[in-house]
């Protein structure tokens, strides 16, 4: 199936779907039509798009040479993300919007997908601000994208109090501390091996341990540390790290 027939099929489907025109990005004189994955229609400035995004510049240049007078660009992103991107693309000095962590992450994904290099720093700063009270979730996002800048920011915001709030179950009027080991293990499974090292080294740094990692049979395990993570006699066994993970150990020590 050719690219043209694929676009035509999408346009035919769109006819049968009740598209909602965005209330702000709806200038009838705007040349480019964008349709989000939740079926919101945008009319966007070709000038702003091509100035901001290499993806849109290449796509619009290709469409310009075709016979179709008006094509819709269908993107697998929600309307809230596209609207935020268009807001930022239309100003001289992009600002840091106040949004949720999920929306900020989607914005970063969008500017990376559209090759909008001028907005990368803005999108990353937006995510850092949105997740400033959720450093553990930000570290997961950094792990999934192997984004070292985000990882450093997240780890620096993981404090002793953050560990206690995330992984310690406090029982009223009971002096002993009960650790949510199951929650910690589930969290570690969301991280890649390299970031297992990062979070554990951060934990040990907070606890002022000199011996950070115990290597046994080629795996990172036997982490029988006391607060803030495992508590006594509660080892956490992680999967064997790859060589790149091990090379990062010294680098992580310099992050704090």
mmCIF file with all atom_site columns, C-alpha atoms in Angstrom, residues 71-253:
data_model
loop_
_atom_site.group_PDB
_atom_site.id
_atom_site.type_symbol
_atom_site.label_atom_id
_atom_site.label_alt_id
_atom_site.label_comp_id
_atom_site.label_asym_id
_atom_site.label_entity_id
_atom_site.label_seq_id
_atom_site.pdbx_PDB_ins_code
_atom_site.Cartn_x
_atom_site.Cartn_y
_atom_site.Cartn_z
_atom_site.occupancy
_atom_site.B_iso_or_equiv
_atom_site.pdbx_formal_charge
_atom_site.auth_seq_id
_atom_site.auth_comp_id
_atom_site.auth_asym_id
_atom_site.auth_atom_id
_atom_site.pdbx_PDB_model_num
ATOM 1   C CA . UNK A 1 71  ? -3.740 17.130  3.689  1.00 0.00 ? 71  UNK A CA 1
ATOM 2   C CA . UNK A 1 72  ? -4.376 16.273  7.308  1.00 0.00 ? 72  UNK A CA 1
ATOM 3   C CA . UNK A 1 73  ? -1.447 15.228  9.484  1.00 0.00 ? 73  UNK A CA 1
ATOM 4   C CA . UNK A 1 74  ? -2.590 12.476  11.847 1.00 0.00 ? 74  UNK A CA 1
ATOM 5   C CA . UNK A 1 75  ? -0.436 12.175  14.970 1.00 0.00 ? 75  UNK A CA 1
ATOM 6   C CA . UNK A 1 76  ? -0.567 9.572   17.742 1.00 0.00 ? 76  UNK A CA 1
ATOM 7   C CA . UNK A 1 77  ? -0.517 12.181  20.483 1.00 0.00 ? 77  UNK A CA 1
ATOM 8   C CA . UNK A 1 78  ? -3.358 13.621  22.582 1.00 0.00 ? 78  UNK A CA 1
ATOM 9   C CA . UNK A 1 79  ? -4.835 17.018  21.825 1.00 0.00 ? 79  UNK A CA 1
ATOM 10  C CA . UNK A 1 80  ? -3.569 18.452  25.126 1.00 0.00 ? 80  UNK A CA 1
ATOM 11  C CA . UNK A 1 81  ? 0.018  17.724  24.091 1.00 0.00 ? 81  UNK A CA 1
ATOM 12  C CA . UNK A 1 82  ? -0.360 19.115  20.572 1.00 0.00 ? 82  UNK A CA 1
ATOM 13  C CA . UNK A 1 83  ? -2.050 22.260  21.888 1.00 0.00 ? 83  UNK A CA 1
ATOM 14  C CA . UNK A 1 84  ? 0.779  22.835  24.373 1.00 0.00 ? 84  UNK A CA 1
ATOM 15  C CA . UNK A 1 85  ? 3.356  22.339  21.630 1.00 0.00 ? 85  UNK A CA 1
ATOM 16  C CA . UNK A 1 86  ? 1.593  24.845  19.361 1.00 0.00 ? 86  UNK A CA 1
ATOM 17  C CA . UNK A 1 87  ? 1.436  27.334  22.239 1.00 0.00 ? 87  UNK A CA 1
ATOM 18  C CA . UNK A 1 88  ? 5.207  27.090  22.679 1.00 0.00 ? 88  UNK A CA 1
ATOM 19  C CA . UNK A 1 89  ? 5.941  27.092  18.948 1.00 0.00 ? 89  UNK A CA 1
ATOM 20  C CA . UNK A 1 90  ? 4.050  30.355  18.511 1.00 0.00 ? 90  UNK A CA 1
ATOM 21  C CA . UNK A 1 91  ? 6.103  32.498  20.905 1.00 0.00 ? 91  UNK A CA 1
ATOM 22  C CA . UNK A 1 92  ? 9.568  34.018  20.617 1.00 0.00 ? 92  UNK A CA 1
ATOM 23  C CA . UNK A 1 93  ? 10.689 33.023  24.105 1.00 0.00 ? 93  UNK A CA 1
ATOM 24  C CA . UNK A 1 94  ? 9.204  29.662  25.143 1.00 0.00 ? 94  UNK A CA 1
ATOM 25  C CA . UNK A 1 95  ? 8.111  29.585  28.767 1.00 0.00 ? 95  UNK A CA 1
ATOM 26  C CA . UNK A 1 96  ? 7.948  26.764  31.313 1.00 0.00 ? 96  UNK A CA 1
ATOM 27  C CA . UNK A 1 97  ? 4.265  25.768  31.526 1.00 0.00 ? 97  UNK A CA 1
ATOM 28  C CA . UNK A 1 98  ? 2.780  24.463  34.770 1.00 0.00 ? 98  UNK A CA 1
ATOM 29  C CA . UNK A 1 99  ? 1.364  21.048  33.881 1.00 0.00 ? 99  UNK A CA 1
ATOM 30  C CA . UNK A 1 100 ? 1.059  17.531  35.288 1.00 0.00 ? 100 UNK A CA 1
ATOM 31  C CA . UNK A 1 101 ? 3.913  15.035  35.113 1.00 0.00 ? 101 UNK A CA 1
ATOM 32  C CA . UNK A 1 102 ? 2.112  12.926  32.503 1.00 0.00 ? 102 UNK A CA 1
ATOM 33  C CA . UNK A 1 103 ? 1.447  15.917  30.293 1.00 0.00 ? 103 UNK A CA 1
ATOM 34  C CA . UNK A 1 104 ? 5.013  17.166  30.656 1.00 0.00 ? 104 UNK A CA 1
ATOM 35  C CA . UNK A 1 105 ? 6.351  13.749  29.711 1.00 0.00 ? 105 UNK A CA 1
ATOM 36  C CA . UNK A 1 106 ? 4.098  13.656  26.662 1.00 0.00 ? 106 UNK A CA 1
ATOM 37  C CA . UNK A 1 107 ? 5.384  17.093  25.645 1.00 0.00 ? 107 UNK A CA 1
ATOM 38  C CA . UNK A 1 108 ? 8.988  15.889  25.828 1.00 0.00 ? 108 UNK A CA 1
ATOM 39  C CA . UNK A 1 109 ? 8.095  12.819  23.765 1.00 0.00 ? 109 UNK A CA 1
ATOM 40  C CA . UNK A 1 110 ? 6.403  15.070  21.204 1.00 0.00 ? 110 UNK A CA 1
ATOM 41  C CA . UNK A 1 111 ? 9.256  17.542  20.770 1.00 0.00 ? 111 UNK A CA 1
ATOM 42  C CA . UNK A 1 112 ? 11.688 14.648  20.408 1.00 0.00 ? 112 UNK A CA 1
ATOM 43  C CA . UNK A 1 113 ? 9.419  12.920  17.872 1.00 0.00 ? 113 UNK A CA 1
ATOM 44  C CA . UNK A 1 114 ? 9.010  16.104  15.827 1.00 0.00 ? 114 UNK A CA 1
ATOM 45  C CA . UNK A 1 115 ? 12.733 16.952  16.009 1.00 0.00 ? 115 UNK A CA 1
ATOM 46  C CA . UNK A 1 116 ? 11.984 20.295  17.644 1.00 0.00 ? 116 UNK A CA 1
ATOM 47  C CA . UNK A 1 117 ? 15.495 20.893  18.936 1.00 0.00 ? 117 UNK A CA 1
ATOM 48  C CA . UNK A 1 118 ? 14.758 24.437  20.077 1.00 0.00 ? 118 UNK A CA 1
ATOM 49  C CA . UNK A 1 119 ? 12.118 23.193  22.504 1.00 0.00 ? 119 UNK A CA 1
ATOM 50  C CA . UNK A 1 120 ? 13.997 20.223  23.980 1.00 0.00 ? 120 UNK A CA 1
ATOM 51  C CA . UNK A 1 121 ? 15.396 22.179  26.924 1.00 0.00 ? 121 UNK A CA 1
ATOM 52  C CA . UNK A 1 122 ? 12.008 23.792  27.562 1.00 0.00 ? 122 UNK A CA 1
ATOM 53  C CA . UNK A 1 123 ? 10.258 20.421  27.537 1.00 0.00 ? 123 UNK A CA 1
ATOM 54  C CA . UNK A 1 124 ? 12.866 18.858  29.812 1.00 0.00 ? 124 UNK A CA 1
ATOM 55  C CA . UNK A 1 125 ? 12.641 21.769  32.257 1.00 0.00 ? 125 UNK A CA 1
ATOM 56  C CA . UNK A 1 126 ? 8.856  21.475  32.183 1.00 0.00 ? 126 UNK A CA 1
ATOM 57  C CA . UNK A 1 127 ? 9.101  17.813  33.149 1.00 0.00 ? 127 UNK A CA 1
ATOM 58  C CA . UNK A 1 128 ? 11.594 18.527  35.926 1.00 0.00 ? 128 UNK A CA 1
ATOM 59  C CA . UNK A 1 129 ? 9.300  21.178  37.370 1.00 0.00 ? 129 UNK A CA 1
ATOM 60  C CA . UNK A 1 130 ? 6.206  18.993  37.053 1.00 0.00 ? 130 UNK A CA 1
ATOM 61  C CA . UNK A 1 131 ? 7.899  16.051  38.782 1.00 0.00 ? 131 UNK A CA 1
ATOM 62  C CA . UNK A 1 132 ? 9.748  18.001  41.469 1.00 0.00 ? 132 UNK A CA 1
ATOM 63  C CA . UNK A 1 133 ? 7.663  16.296  44.162 1.00 0.00 ? 133 UNK A CA 1
ATOM 64  C CA . UNK A 1 134 ? 7.814  12.907  42.407 1.00 0.00 ? 134 UNK A CA 1
ATOM 65  C CA . UNK A 1 135 ? 11.538 12.171  41.975 1.00 0.00 ? 135 UNK A CA 1
ATOM 66  C CA . UNK A 1 136 ? 11.070 8.396   41.944 1.00 0.00 ? 136 UNK A CA 1
ATOM 67  C CA . UNK A 1 137 ? 8.695  8.608   38.988 1.00 0.00 ? 137 UNK A CA 1
ATOM 68  C CA . UNK A 1 138 ? 11.046 11.002  37.213 1.00 0.00 ? 138 UNK A CA 1
ATOM 69  C CA . UNK A 1 139 ? 13.859 8.465   37.609 1.00 0.00 ? 139 UNK A CA 1
ATOM 70  C CA . UNK A 1 140 ? 11.668 5.827   35.930 1.00 0.00 ? 140 UNK A CA 1
ATOM 71  C CA . UNK A 1 141 ? 11.082 8.200   33.015 1.00 0.00 ? 141 UNK A CA 1
ATOM 72  C CA . UNK A 1 142 ? 14.818 8.904   32.807 1.00 0.00 ? 142 UNK A CA 1
ATOM 73  C CA . UNK A 1 143 ? 15.547 5.178   32.896 1.00 0.00 ? 143 UNK A CA 1
ATOM 74  C CA . UNK A 1 144 ? 13.160 4.425   30.050 1.00 0.00 ? 144 UNK A CA 1
ATOM 75  C CA . UNK A 1 145 ? 14.744 7.097   27.866 1.00 0.00 ? 145 UNK A CA 1
ATOM 76  C CA . UNK A 1 146 ? 18.283 6.718   29.235 1.00 0.00 ? 146 UNK A CA 1
ATOM 77  C CA . UNK A 1 147 ? 18.215 10.463  29.878 1.00 0.00 ? 147 UNK A CA 1
ATOM 78  C CA . UNK A 1 148 ? 21.144 11.217  32.176 1.00 0.00 ? 148 UNK A CA 1
ATOM 79  C CA . UNK A 1 149 ? 20.183 14.851  32.760 1.00 0.00 ? 149 UNK A CA 1
ATOM 80  C CA . UNK A 1 150 ? 16.741 13.844  34.010 1.00 0.00 ? 150 UNK A CA 1
ATOM 81  C CA . UNK A 1 151 ? 18.281 11.056  36.083 1.00 0.00 ? 151 UNK A CA 1
ATOM 82  C CA . UNK A 1 152 ? 20.710 13.412  37.801 1.00 0.00 ? 152 UNK A CA 1
ATOM 83  C CA . UNK A 1 153 ? 17.900 15.843  38.579 1.00 0.00 ? 153 UNK A CA 1
ATOM 84  C CA . UNK A 1 154 ? 15.712 13.069  39.975 1.00 0.00 ? 154 UNK A CA 1
ATOM 85  C CA . UNK A 1 155 ? 18.453 11.555  42.141 1.00 0.00 ? 155 UNK A CA 1
ATOM 86  C CA . UNK A 1 156 ? 19.403 14.920  43.616 1.00 0.00 ? 156 UNK A CA 1
ATOM 87  C CA . UNK A 1 157 ? 15.790 15.348  44.711 1.00 0.00 ? 157 UNK A CA 1
ATOM 88  C CA . UNK A 1 158 ? 15.609 11.917  46.345 1.00 0.00 ? 158 UNK A CA 1
ATOM 89  C CA . UNK A 1 159 ? 16.221 12.819  49.970 1.00 0.00 ? 159 UNK A CA 1
ATOM 90  C CA . UNK A 1 160 ? 16.062 10.781  53.151 1.00 0.00 ? 160 UNK A CA 1
ATOM 91  C CA . UNK A 1 161 ? 12.541 12.049  53.769 1.00 0.00 ? 161 UNK A CA 1
ATOM 92  C CA . UNK A 1 162 ? 11.560 11.059  50.222 1.00 0.00 ? 162 UNK A CA 1
ATOM 93  C CA . UNK A 1 163 ? 12.787 7.507   50.894 1.00 0.00 ? 163 UNK A CA 1
ATOM 94  C CA . UNK A 1 164 ? 10.823 7.348   54.115 1.00 0.00 ? 164 UNK A CA 1
ATOM 95  C CA . UNK A 1 165 ? 7.632  8.561   52.465 1.00 0.00 ? 165 UNK A CA 1
ATOM 96  C CA . UNK A 1 166 ? 8.003  6.154   49.548 1.00 0.00 ? 166 UNK A CA 1
ATOM 97  C CA . UNK A 1 167 ? 9.232  2.931   51.130 1.00 0.00 ? 167 UNK A CA 1
ATOM 98  C CA . UNK A 1 168 ? 8.641  2.987   54.888 1.00 0.00 ? 168 UNK A CA 1
ATOM 99  C CA . UNK A 1 169 ? 5.367  1.914   56.441 1.00 0.00 ? 169 UNK A CA 1
ATOM 100 C CA . UNK A 1 170 ? 4.925  3.701   59.740 1.00 0.00 ? 170 UNK A CA 1
ATOM 101 C CA . UNK A 1 171 ? 2.712  2.120   62.378 1.00 0.00 ? 171 UNK A CA 1
ATOM 102 C CA . UNK A 1 172 ? 1.350  4.530   65.029 1.00 0.00 ? 172 UNK A CA 1
ATOM 103 C CA . UNK A 1 173 ? 2.736  4.034   68.557 1.00 0.00 ? 173 UNK A CA 1
ATOM 104 C CA . UNK A 1 174 ? 5.200  1.378   67.349 1.00 0.00 ? 174 UNK A CA 1
ATOM 105 C CA . UNK A 1 175 ? 8.892  2.182   67.562 1.00 0.00 ? 175 UNK A CA 1
ATOM 106 C CA . UNK A 1 176 ? 10.121 -0.426  65.070 1.00 0.00 ? 176 UNK A CA 1
ATOM 107 C CA . UNK A 1 177 ? 10.115 0.602   61.429 1.00 0.00 ? 177 UNK A CA 1
ATOM 108 C CA . UNK A 1 178 ? 8.566  -1.686  58.854 1.00 0.00 ? 178 UNK A CA 1
ATOM 109 C CA . UNK A 1 179 ? 9.963  -1.435  55.331 1.00 0.00 ? 179 UNK A CA 1
ATOM 110 C CA . UNK A 1 180 ? 7.771  -1.898  52.270 1.00 0.00 ? 180 UNK A CA 1
ATOM 111 C CA . UNK A 1 181 ? 10.180 -4.314  50.607 1.00 0.00 ? 181 UNK A CA 1
ATOM 112 C CA . UNK A 1 182 ? 7.569  -5.468  48.105 1.00 0.00 ? 182 UNK A CA 1
ATOM 113 C CA . UNK A 1 183 ? 7.012  -1.914  46.927 1.00 0.00 ? 183 UNK A CA 1
ATOM 114 C CA . UNK A 1 184 ? 10.740 -1.356  46.599 1.00 0.00 ? 184 UNK A CA 1
ATOM 115 C CA . UNK A 1 185 ? 11.218 -4.509  44.539 1.00 0.00 ? 185 UNK A CA 1
ATOM 116 C CA . UNK A 1 186 ? 8.337  -3.524  42.265 1.00 0.00 ? 186 UNK A CA 1
ATOM 117 C CA . UNK A 1 187 ? 9.890  -0.111  41.817 1.00 0.00 ? 187 UNK A CA 1
ATOM 118 C CA . UNK A 1 188 ? 13.309 -1.535  40.958 1.00 0.00 ? 188 UNK A CA 1
ATOM 119 C CA . UNK A 1 189 ? 11.736 -3.712  38.265 1.00 0.00 ? 189 UNK A CA 1
ATOM 120 C CA . UNK A 1 190 ? 10.629 -0.524  36.504 1.00 0.00 ? 190 UNK A CA 1
ATOM 121 C CA . UNK A 1 191 ? 14.249 0.590   36.190 1.00 0.00 ? 191 UNK A CA 1
ATOM 122 C CA . UNK A 1 192 ? 16.957 -0.681  33.867 1.00 0.00 ? 192 UNK A CA 1
ATOM 123 C CA . UNK A 1 193 ? 20.011 -2.341  35.514 1.00 0.00 ? 193 UNK A CA 1
ATOM 124 C CA . UNK A 1 194 ? 22.093 0.823   35.193 1.00 0.00 ? 194 UNK A CA 1
ATOM 125 C CA . UNK A 1 195 ? 19.497 2.761   37.131 1.00 0.00 ? 195 UNK A CA 1
ATOM 126 C CA . UNK A 1 196 ? 19.280 0.019   39.761 1.00 0.00 ? 196 UNK A CA 1
ATOM 127 C CA . UNK A 1 197 ? 22.824 1.029   40.550 1.00 0.00 ? 197 UNK A CA 1
ATOM 128 C CA . UNK A 1 198 ? 21.938 4.707   40.601 1.00 0.00 ? 198 UNK A CA 1
ATOM 129 C CA . UNK A 1 199 ? 19.086 4.428   43.089 1.00 0.00 ? 199 UNK A CA 1
ATOM 130 C CA . UNK A 1 200 ? 20.950 2.020   45.362 1.00 0.00 ? 200 UNK A CA 1
ATOM 131 C CA . UNK A 1 201 ? 24.076 4.148   45.403 1.00 0.00 ? 201 UNK A CA 1
ATOM 132 C CA . UNK A 1 202 ? 21.907 7.142   46.217 1.00 0.00 ? 202 UNK A CA 1
ATOM 133 C CA . UNK A 1 203 ? 20.345 5.216   49.081 1.00 0.00 ? 203 UNK A CA 1
ATOM 134 C CA . UNK A 1 204 ? 23.713 4.246   50.460 1.00 0.00 ? 204 UNK A CA 1
ATOM 135 C CA . UNK A 1 205 ? 24.966 7.809   50.113 1.00 0.00 ? 205 UNK A CA 1
ATOM 136 C CA . UNK A 1 206 ? 22.048 9.051   52.190 1.00 0.00 ? 206 UNK A CA 1
ATOM 137 C CA . UNK A 1 207 ? 22.801 6.388   54.784 1.00 0.00 ? 207 UNK A CA 1
ATOM 138 C CA . UNK A 1 208 ? 26.514 7.310   54.725 1.00 0.00 ? 208 UNK A CA 1
ATOM 139 C CA . UNK A 1 209 ? 27.750 3.866   53.794 1.00 0.00 ? 209 UNK A CA 1
ATOM 140 C CA . UNK A 1 210 ? 31.308 3.620   52.530 1.00 0.00 ? 210 UNK A CA 1
ATOM 141 C CA . UNK A 1 211 ? 30.898 0.156   51.008 1.00 0.00 ? 211 UNK A CA 1
ATOM 142 C CA . UNK A 1 212 ? 28.366 0.818   48.282 1.00 0.00 ? 212 UNK A CA 1
ATOM 143 C CA . UNK A 1 213 ? 28.082 -2.396  46.293 1.00 0.00 ? 213 UNK A CA 1
ATOM 144 C CA . UNK A 1 214 ? 28.708 -6.038  47.198 1.00 0.00 ? 214 UNK A CA 1
ATOM 145 C CA . UNK A 1 215 ? 29.595 -8.178  44.188 1.00 0.00 ? 215 UNK A CA 1
ATOM 146 C CA . UNK A 1 216 ? 28.914 -11.913 44.506 1.00 0.00 ? 216 UNK A CA 1
ATOM 147 C CA . UNK A 1 217 ? 29.007 -14.386 41.608 1.00 0.00 ? 217 UNK A CA 1
ATOM 148 C CA . UNK A 1 218 ? 28.817 -11.583 39.078 1.00 0.00 ? 218 UNK A CA 1
ATOM 149 C CA . UNK A 1 219 ? 25.563 -10.127 40.359 1.00 0.00 ? 219 UNK A CA 1
ATOM 150 C CA . UNK A 1 220 ? 24.678 -7.100  42.392 1.00 0.00 ? 220 UNK A CA 1
ATOM 151 C CA . UNK A 1 221 ? 23.093 -8.604  45.454 1.00 0.00 ? 221 UNK A CA 1
ATOM 152 C CA . UNK A 1 222 ? 23.445 -9.192  49.170 1.00 0.00 ? 222 UNK A CA 1
ATOM 153 C CA . UNK A 1 223 ? 22.426 -5.602  49.843 1.00 0.00 ? 223 UNK A CA 1
ATOM 154 C CA . UNK A 1 224 ? 21.781 -6.261  53.520 1.00 0.00 ? 224 UNK A CA 1
ATOM 155 C CA . UNK A 1 225 ? 21.835 -2.608  54.442 1.00 0.00 ? 225 UNK A CA 1
ATOM 156 C CA . UNK A 1 226 ? 19.868 -1.065  57.254 1.00 0.00 ? 226 UNK A CA 1
ATOM 157 C CA . UNK A 1 227 ? 17.894 2.162   56.726 1.00 0.00 ? 227 UNK A CA 1
ATOM 158 C CA . UNK A 1 228 ? 16.905 3.714   54.473 1.00 0.00 ? 228 UNK A CA 1
ATOM 159 C CA . UNK A 1 229 ? 16.190 0.746   52.201 1.00 0.00 ? 229 UNK A CA 1
ATOM 160 C CA . UNK A 1 230 ? 16.081 -2.861  53.169 1.00 0.00 ? 230 UNK A CA 1
ATOM 161 C CA . UNK A 1 231 ? 16.236 -3.236  56.902 1.00 0.00 ? 231 UNK A CA 1
ATOM 162 C CA . UNK A 1 232 ? 17.980 -6.183  58.585 1.00 0.00 ? 232 UNK A CA 1
ATOM 163 C CA . UNK A 1 233 ? 18.030 -9.598  56.949 1.00 0.00 ? 233 UNK A CA 1
ATOM 164 C CA . UNK A 1 234 ? 16.132 -8.420  53.899 1.00 0.00 ? 234 UNK A CA 1
ATOM 165 C CA . UNK A 1 235 ? 18.478 -8.814  50.925 1.00 0.00 ? 235 UNK A CA 1
ATOM 166 C CA . UNK A 1 236 ? 17.352 -7.573  47.535 1.00 0.00 ? 236 UNK A CA 1
ATOM 167 C CA . UNK A 1 237 ? 18.643 -9.585  44.591 1.00 0.00 ? 237 UNK A CA 1
ATOM 168 C CA . UNK A 1 238 ? 18.937 -7.769  41.289 1.00 0.00 ? 238 UNK A CA 1
ATOM 169 C CA . UNK A 1 239 ? 19.621 -9.141  37.841 1.00 0.00 ? 239 UNK A CA 1
ATOM 170 C CA . UNK A 1 240 ? 23.267 -9.269  36.705 1.00 0.00 ? 240 UNK A CA 1
ATOM 171 C CA . UNK A 1 241 ? 24.358 -5.901  35.350 1.00 0.00 ? 241 UNK A CA 1
ATOM 172 C CA . UNK A 1 242 ? 25.816 -5.500  31.896 1.00 0.00 ? 242 UNK A CA 1
ATOM 173 C CA . UNK A 1 243 ? 29.244 -3.978  31.303 1.00 0.00 ? 243 UNK A CA 1
ATOM 174 C CA . UNK A 1 244 ? 27.843 -0.522  30.588 1.00 0.00 ? 244 UNK A CA 1
ATOM 175 C CA . UNK A 1 245 ? 26.052 -0.571  33.936 1.00 0.00 ? 245 UNK A CA 1
ATOM 176 C CA . UNK A 1 246 ? 29.273 -1.324  35.784 1.00 0.00 ? 246 UNK A CA 1
ATOM 177 C CA . UNK A 1 247 ? 31.122 1.440   33.961 1.00 0.00 ? 247 UNK A CA 1
ATOM 178 C CA . UNK A 1 248 ? 28.619 3.912   35.326 1.00 0.00 ? 248 UNK A CA 1
ATOM 179 C CA . UNK A 1 249 ? 29.290 3.171   38.995 1.00 0.00 ? 249 UNK A CA 1
ATOM 180 C CA . UNK A 1 250 ? 32.085 5.713   39.296 1.00 0.00 ? 250 UNK A CA 1
ATOM 181 C CA . UNK A 1 251 ? 30.077 8.239   37.291 1.00 0.00 ? 251 UNK A CA 1
ATOM 182 C CA . UNK A 1 252 ? 27.122 7.937   39.651 1.00 0.00 ? 252 UNK A CA 1
ATOM 183 C CA . UNK A 1 253 ? 29.377 8.642   42.637 1.00 0.00 ? 253 UNK A CA 1
#
